[in-house]
PDB file of C-alpha atoms in Angstrom:
ATOM      1  CA  MET A  21      64.434 136.609 106.009  1.00 92.00           C
ATOM      2  CA  GLN A  22      66.659 133.783 104.857  1.00 94.00           C
ATOM      3  CA  ILE A  23      70.319 134.520 104.172  1.00 96.00           C
ATOM      4  CA  ARG A  24      71.052 133.204 100.678  1.00 96.00           C
ATOM      5  CA  SER A  25      74.210 135.130  99.881  1.00 96.00           C
ATOM      6  CA  VAL A  26      76.651 137.433 101.661  1.00 95.00           C
ATOM      7  CA  GLU A  27      79.362 139.417  99.907  1.00 95.00           C
ATOM      8  CA  TYR A  28      81.771 141.887 101.473  1.00 94.00           C
ATOM      9  CA  ARG A  29      81.873 144.953  99.240  1.00 94.00           C
ATOM     10  CA  THR A  30      83.872 147.769 100.821  1.00 92.00           C
ATOM     11  CA  SER A  31      84.945 149.657 103.930  1.00 91.00           C
ATOM     12  CA  ALA A  32      84.855 153.420 104.277  1.00 88.00           C
ATOM     13  CA  LEU A  33      86.024 155.799 106.970  1.00 80.00           C
ATOM     14  CA  LYS A  34      84.032 158.648 105.460  1.00 81.00           C
ATOM     15  CA  ALA A  35      80.353 158.711 104.543  1.00 81.00           C
ATOM     16  CA  SER A  36      81.327 159.787 101.029  1.00 84.00           C
ATOM     17  CA  GLY A  37      82.918 156.379 100.423  1.00 89.00           C
ATOM     18  CA  VAL A  38      79.730 154.287 100.543  1.00 92.00           C
ATOM     19  CA  PRO A  39      78.710 152.039  97.589  1.00 94.00           C
ATOM     20  CA  ARG A  40      76.699 153.744  94.857  1.00 93.00           C
ATOM     21  CA  GLN A  41      74.040 151.076  94.247  1.00 95.00           C
ATOM     22  CA  TRP A  42      70.523 152.361  94.914  1.00 96.00           C
ATOM     23  CA  ILE A  43      69.477 149.664  97.367  1.00 97.00           C
ATOM     24  CA  PRO A  44      68.607 149.966 101.064  1.00 98.00           C
ATOM     25  CA  HIS A  45      71.147 150.067 103.862  1.00 98.00           C
ATOM     26  CA  VAL A  46      70.436 148.697 107.318  1.00 98.00           C
ATOM     27  CA  ALA A  47      73.095 149.796 109.791  1.00 97.00           C
ATOM     28  CA  VAL A  48      74.086 147.924 112.940  1.00 96.00           C
ATOM     29  CA  ALA A  49      75.356 150.129 115.771  1.00 93.00           C
ATOM     30  CA  GLY A  50      76.387 149.682 119.369  1.00 91.00           C
ATOM     31  CA  ARG A  51      78.949 150.687 121.917  1.00 88.00           C
ATOM     32  CA  SER A  52      82.300 148.923 121.939  1.00 83.00           C
ATOM     33  CA  ASN A  53      82.239 145.470 123.509  1.00 86.00           C
ATOM     34  CA  VAL A  54      78.453 145.096 123.228  1.00 92.00           C
ATOM     35  CA  GLY A  55      78.947 141.964 121.113  1.00 91.00           C
ATOM     36  CA  LYS A  56      78.284 143.512 117.694  1.00 93.00           C
ATOM     37  CA  SER A  57      80.835 141.513 115.708  1.00 91.00           C
ATOM     38  CA  SER A  58      79.754 138.237 117.269  1.00 93.00           C
ATOM     39  CA  LEU A  59      76.110 139.045 116.562  1.00 95.00           C
ATOM     40  CA  LEU A  60      76.792 139.865 112.902  1.00 95.00           C
ATOM     41  CA  ASN A  61      78.721 136.637 112.369  1.00 95.00           C
ATOM     42  CA  TRP A  62      75.902 134.739 114.082  1.00 96.00           C
ATOM     43  CA  LEU A  63      73.137 136.409 112.080  1.00 96.00           C
ATOM     44  CA  LEU A  64      74.841 135.765 108.754  1.00 95.00           C
ATOM     45  CA  ARG A  65      76.334 132.378 109.756  1.00 94.00           C
ATOM     46  CA  ARG A  66      79.626 133.539 108.332  1.00 92.00           C
ATOM     47  CA  SER A  67      82.751 135.110 109.787  1.00 89.00           C
ATOM     48  CA  VAL A  68      82.248 138.540 108.263  1.00 87.00           C
ATOM     49  CA  ALA A  69      83.102 140.717 111.261  1.00 77.00           C
ATOM     50  CA  ARG A  70      86.250 140.510 113.298  1.00 67.00           C
ATOM     51  CA  VAL A  71      85.750 139.279 116.856  1.00 49.00           C
ATOM     52  CA  ALA A  72      88.440 140.586 119.178  1.00 41.00           C
ATOM     53  CA  LYS A  73      89.064 140.519 122.915  1.00 44.00           C
ATOM     54  CA  ALA A  74      89.967 144.199 122.801  1.00 43.00           C
ATOM     55  CA  PRO A  75      86.936 146.383 121.953  1.00 45.00           C
ATOM     56  CA  GLY A  76      86.991 149.154 119.372  1.00 47.00           C
ATOM     57  CA  LYS A  77      88.397 147.113 116.479  1.00 49.00           C
ATOM     58  CA  THR A  78      85.779 148.160 113.908  1.00 55.00           C
ATOM     59  CA  ARG A  79      87.052 151.522 112.703  1.00 72.00           C
ATOM     60  CA  THR A  80      85.247 151.886 109.393  1.00 83.00           C
ATOM     61  CA  LEU A  81      81.778 151.551 107.912  1.00 89.00           C
ATOM     62  CA  ASN A  82      81.846 148.003 106.530  1.00 92.00           C
ATOM     63  CA  PHE A  83      79.347 147.090 103.799  1.00 95.00           C
ATOM     64  CA  PHE A  84      78.059 143.557 103.258  1.00 96.00           C
ATOM     65  CA  LEU A  85      75.730 142.849 100.334  1.00 97.00           C
ATOM     66  CA  ILE A  86      72.965 140.515 101.523  1.00 97.00           C
ATOM     67  CA  ASN A  87      70.910 138.501  99.000  1.00 97.00           C
ATOM     68  CA  GLU A  88      72.029 140.997  96.328  1.00 96.00           C
ATOM     69  CA  ASN A  89      69.340 143.492  97.392  1.00 96.00           C
ATOM     70  CA  LEU A  90      70.370 144.926 100.764  1.00 97.00           C
ATOM     71  CA  TYR A  91      73.492 146.331 102.407  1.00 98.00           C
ATOM     72  CA  LEU A  92      74.065 145.421 106.029  1.00 97.00           C
ATOM     73  CA  VAL A  93      76.419 148.083 107.376  1.00 95.00           C
ATOM     74  CA  ASP A  94      78.677 147.340 110.325  1.00 93.00           C
ATOM     75  CA  LEU A  95      79.265 150.707 111.994  1.00 90.00           C
ATOM     76  CA  PRO A  96      82.252 151.474 114.241  1.00 85.00           C
ATOM     77  CA  GLY A  97      81.688 150.807 117.915  1.00 83.00           C
ATOM     78  CA  TYR A  98      81.523 153.932 120.037  1.00 78.00           C
ATOM     79  CA  GLY A  99      82.678 154.782 123.538  1.00 69.00           C
ATOM     80  CA  TYR A 100      86.046 153.025 123.619  1.00 53.00           C
ATOM     81  CA  ALA A 101      88.370 155.346 125.542  1.00 48.00           C
ATOM     82  CA  LYS A 102      91.713 153.926 124.386  1.00 51.00           C
ATOM     83  CA  VAL A 103      91.437 155.042 120.767  1.00 52.00           C
ATOM     84  CA  GLY A 104      92.820 158.484 120.049  1.00 57.00           C
ATOM     85  CA  LYS A 105      90.591 161.512 120.581  1.00 63.00           C
ATOM     86  CA  LYS A 106      91.105 162.615 116.976  1.00 63.00           C
ATOM     87  CA  LEU A 107      89.864 159.271 115.696  1.00 57.00           C
ATOM     88  CA  GLN A 108      86.928 159.347 118.113  1.00 59.00           C
ATOM     89  CA  GLN A 109      85.965 162.796 116.832  1.00 66.00           C
ATOM     90  CA  GLU A 110      86.266 161.641 113.218  1.00 64.00           C
ATOM     91  CA  TRP A 111      84.071 158.621 113.917  1.00 64.00           C
ATOM     92  CA  GLY A 112      81.471 160.842 115.523  1.00 74.00           C
ATOM     93  CA  ARG A 113      81.480 163.366 112.694  1.00 81.00           C
ATOM     94  CA  GLU A 114      81.359 160.814 109.887  1.00 80.00           C
ATOM     95  CA  LEU A 115      78.863 158.542 111.617  1.00 83.00           C
ATOM     96  CA  THR A 116      76.559 161.476 112.232  1.00 86.00           C
ATOM     97  CA  ARG A 117      76.850 162.535 108.607  1.00 88.00           C
ATOM     98  CA  TYR A 118      76.032 159.019 107.411  1.00 90.00           C
ATOM     99  CA  LEU A 119      73.049 158.644 109.739  1.00 90.00           C
ATOM    100  CA  VAL A 120      71.625 162.070 108.944  1.00 89.00           C
ATOM    101  CA  GLU A 121      72.336 162.405 105.222  1.00 92.00           C
ATOM    102  CA  GLU A 122      72.292 158.910 103.652  1.00 95.00           C
ATOM    103  CA  PRO A 123      69.003 158.561 101.695  1.00 95.00           C
ATOM    104  CA  ARG A 124      69.375 154.792 101.304  1.00 97.00           C
ATOM    105  CA  LEU A 125      69.527 154.190 105.048  1.00 97.00           C
ATOM    106  CA  ALA A 126      66.350 152.226 105.776  1.00 98.00           C
ATOM    107  CA  GLY A 127      66.949 151.996 109.505  1.00 97.00           C
ATOM    108  CA  VAL A 128      69.360 151.246 112.315  1.00 97.00           C
ATOM    109  CA  VAL A 129      69.617 148.142 114.462  1.00 98.00           C
ATOM    110  CA  THR A 130      70.926 149.400 117.792  1.00 96.00           C
ATOM    111  CA  LEU A 131      72.502 146.993 120.251  1.00 97.00           C
ATOM    112  CA  VAL A 132      72.274 147.327 124.032  1.00 97.00           C
ATOM    113  CA  ASP A 133      73.823 144.997 126.608  1.00 96.00           C
ATOM    114  CA  VAL A 134      70.882 143.426 128.446  1.00 97.00           C
ATOM    115  CA  ARG A 135      72.858 143.326 131.689  1.00 96.00           C
ATOM    116  CA  HIS A 136      73.369 147.086 131.904  1.00 94.00           C
ATOM    117  CA  GLY A 137      70.711 148.771 129.781  1.00 96.00           C
ATOM    118  CA  PRO A 138      71.381 151.897 127.686  1.00 95.00           C
ATOM    119  CA  THR A 139      74.490 153.918 128.497  1.00 91.00           C
ATOM    120  CA  ALA A 140      74.699 157.696 128.087  1.00 89.00           C
ATOM    121  CA  LEU A 141      76.228 157.185 124.623  1.00 86.00           C
ATOM    122  CA  ASP A 142      73.463 154.733 123.698  1.00 91.00           C
ATOM    123  CA  LEU A 143      70.914 157.382 124.630  1.00 91.00           C
ATOM    124  CA  GLN A 144      72.719 159.971 122.500  1.00 88.00           C
ATOM    125  CA  LEU A 145      72.527 157.629 119.505  1.00 89.00           C
ATOM    126  CA  GLN A 146      68.833 156.975 120.132  1.00 92.00           C
ATOM    127  CA  GLY A 147      68.253 160.727 120.209  1.00 90.00           C
ATOM    128  CA  LEU A 148      70.108 161.220 116.922  1.00 89.00           C
ATOM    129  CA  ILE A 149      68.078 158.458 115.272  1.00 90.00           C
ATOM    130  CA  ALA A 150      64.835 159.997 116.504  1.00 90.00           C
ATOM    131  CA  GLU A 151      65.823 163.490 115.323  1.00 89.00           C
ATOM    132  CA  SER A 152      66.737 162.094 111.897  1.00 89.00           C
ATOM    133  CA  GLY A 153      63.364 160.387 111.539  1.00 92.00           C
ATOM    134  CA  LEU A 154      65.004 157.001 111.002  1.00 94.00           C
ATOM    135  CA  GLU A 155      63.413 153.658 111.735  1.00 95.00           C
ATOM    136  CA  ARG A 156      65.103 151.790 114.579  1.00 96.00           C
ATOM    137  CA  VAL A 157      65.219 148.279 115.985  1.00 97.00           C
ATOM    138  CA  VAL A 158      66.554 147.871 119.516  1.00 98.00           C
ATOM    139  CA  VAL A 159      68.217 144.537 120.262  1.00 98.00           C
ATOM    140  CA  LEU A 160      69.386 143.395 123.690  1.00 98.00           C
ATOM    141  CA  THR A 161      72.552 141.307 123.465  1.00 97.00           C
ATOM    142  CA  LYS A 162      74.074 138.660 125.753  1.00 96.00           C
ATOM    143  CA  GLY A 163      70.702 137.349 126.880  1.00 96.00           C
ATOM    144  CA  ASP A 164      72.216 134.148 128.258  1.00 95.00           C
ATOM    145  CA  LYS A 165      74.046 136.179 130.910  1.00 95.00           C
ATOM    146  CA  LEU A 166      70.860 136.831 132.895  1.00 95.00           C
ATOM    147  CA  LYS A 167      68.151 134.610 134.313  1.00 95.00           C
ATOM    148  CA  ARG A 168      64.852 134.725 132.456  1.00 93.00           C
ATOM    149  CA  GLY A 169      63.008 136.784 135.072  1.00 96.00           C
ATOM    150  CA  ARG A 170      65.706 139.453 135.191  1.00 96.00           C
ATOM    151  CA  ARG A 171      65.882 139.544 131.407  1.00 95.00           C
ATOM    152  CA  ARG A 172      62.167 140.237 131.203  1.00 96.00           C
ATOM    153  CA  GLU A 173      62.522 143.039 133.734  1.00 97.00           C
ATOM    154  CA  MET A 174      65.272 144.602 131.613  1.00 97.00           C
ATOM    155  CA  GLN A 175      63.192 144.275 128.454  1.00 97.00           C
ATOM    156  CA  TYR A 176      60.351 146.281 129.946  1.00 97.00           C
ATOM    157  CA  ALA A 177      62.723 148.777 131.571  1.00 97.00           C
ATOM    158  CA  VAL A 178      64.434 149.490 128.237  1.00 98.00           C
ATOM    159  CA  GLN A 179      61.081 149.667 126.479  1.00 97.00           C
ATOM    160  CA  ARG A 180      59.947 152.374 128.886  1.00 97.00           C
ATOM    161  CA  GLN A 181      63.254 154.224 128.836  1.00 96.00           C
ATOM    162  CA  LEU A 182      63.419 154.390 125.035  1.00 96.00           C
ATOM    163  CA  ALA A 183      59.650 154.782 124.517  1.00 94.00           C
ATOM    164  CA  LEU A 184      59.425 151.705 122.304  1.00 95.00           C
ATOM    165  CA  PRO A 185      56.044 150.402 121.123  1.00 95.00           C
ATOM    166  CA  THR A 186      57.009 146.812 122.026  1.00 95.00           C
ATOM    167  CA  PRO A 187      59.703 145.235 124.219  1.00 96.00           C
ATOM    168  CA  PRO A 188      63.096 144.953 122.488  1.00 97.00           C
ATOM    169  CA  VAL A 189      64.273 141.600 121.175  1.00 96.00           C
ATOM    170  CA  VAL A 190      66.610 139.641 123.434  1.00 97.00           C
ATOM    171  CA  THR A 191      69.363 137.731 121.636  1.00 97.00           C
ATOM    172  CA  SER A 192      71.953 135.174 122.613  1.00 96.00           C
ATOM    173  CA  VAL A 193      74.709 134.093 120.266  1.00 95.00           C
ATOM    174  CA  ASN A 194      75.323 131.082 122.513  1.00 94.00           C
ATOM    175  CA  SER A 195      71.743 129.791 122.719  1.00 94.00           C
ATOM    176  CA  GLY A 196      70.556 131.007 119.301  1.00 95.00           C
ATOM    177  CA  GLU A 197      67.661 132.987 120.760  1.00 96.00           C
ATOM    178  CA  GLY A 198      66.314 135.909 118.770  1.00 97.00           C
ATOM    179  CA  ARG A 199      68.083 135.335 115.444  1.00 97.00           C
ATOM    180  CA  LYS A 200      64.914 134.984 113.356  1.00 97.00           C
ATOM    181  CA  ASP A 201      63.347 138.021 115.048  1.00 97.00           C
ATOM    182  CA  VAL A 202      66.320 140.234 114.197  1.00 98.00           C
ATOM    183  CA  LEU A 203      66.530 139.006 110.590  1.00 98.00           C
ATOM    184  CA  ASP A 204      62.802 139.549 110.119  1.00 98.00           C
ATOM    185  CA  ALA A 205      63.136 143.081 111.519  1.00 98.00           C
ATOM    186  CA  ILE A 206      65.956 143.829 109.068  1.00 98.00           C
ATOM    187  CA  ASP A 207      63.873 142.454 106.199  1.00 97.00           C
ATOM    188  CA  GLU A 208      60.935 144.638 107.230  1.00 97.00           C
ATOM    189  CA  LEU A 209      63.106 147.770 107.272  1.00 98.00           C
ATOM    190  CA  ALA A 210      64.344 147.004 103.759  1.00 97.00           C
ATOM    191  CA  SER A 211      60.824 146.236 102.511  1.00 97.00           C
ATOM    192  CA  ARG A 212      59.531 149.568 103.827  1.00 96.00           C
ATOM    193  CA  TRP A 213      62.346 151.382 102.027  1.00 96.00           C
ATOM    194  CA  TYR A 214      61.521 149.682  98.731  1.00 96.00           C
ATOM    195  CA  ALA A 215      57.832 150.474  99.174  1.00 96.00           C
ATOM    196  CA  LEU A 216      58.669 154.142  99.817  1.00 93.00           C
ATOM    197  CA  GLN A 217      60.756 154.281  96.630  1.00 93.00           C
ATOM    198  CA  GLN A 218      57.835 152.917  94.627  1.00 90.00           C
ATOM    199  CA  GLU A 219      55.508 155.506  96.155  1.00 86.00           C
ATOM    200  CA  THR A 220      57.981 158.257  95.293  1.00 77.00           C
ATOM    201  CA  VAL A 221      58.270 157.113  91.673  1.00 69.00           C
ATOM    202  CA  HIS A 222      54.492 156.762  91.361  1.00 62.00           C
ATOM    203  CA  GLY A 223      53.987 160.234  92.805  1.00 59.00           C
ATOM    204  CA  ALA A 224      56.480 161.737  90.363  1.00 57.00           C
ATOM    205  CA  GLN A 225      54.743 160.019  87.423  1.00 57.00           C
ATOM    206  CA  GLU A 226      51.389 161.375  88.550  1.00 58.00           C
ATOM    207  CA  GLU A 227      52.786 164.905  88.706  1.00 60.00           C
ATOM    208  CA  GLU A 228      54.168 164.581  85.184  1.00 62.00           C
ATOM    209  CA  ARG A 229      50.765 163.470  83.868  1.00 58.00           C
ATOM    210  CA  ASN A 230      49.078 166.432  85.519  1.00 57.00           C
TER     211      ASN A 230
END
């Protein structure tokens, strides 16, 4: 996928505040300080997400219209202890509602720090995605922090742990590695969603004829 246009549309704390256009959403999720904002800016080659030294700065669902036919959704980071418990609970409740109930959600790109592998919270998110029947793409961030041999070991370890069909993509904002792979995965999620909509419409038309 080539990025031709990027437009910030809105931010919402609650799932009810999402844009109304009937186009696919691809969400990007990860624990606080996993490098999500840096990765989004790198993928889109624009400063769309705030990069901060203190984790936990993304506190809303942020919607970016990509190529006028896809929403890339920057989800709040999870697991940052210094935000208030009430806000943490609200994030959890609203994020769960969005992930479980949003019919335009084509899939979730989940970020995992390659140096540490999935945390307990990462595993909870993976479980929620699986239970919801959502498509997922697992991306390992900060690939330049490990030597190539160790990175490969972590790829296969995460693949086994999360029962993935193929090893997850390793990315590095500094070296540029993995950008095309992630963009192509996002494009594939959106394409599957569009294909499913066409099948649904065709099926409904067939029922009307019969």
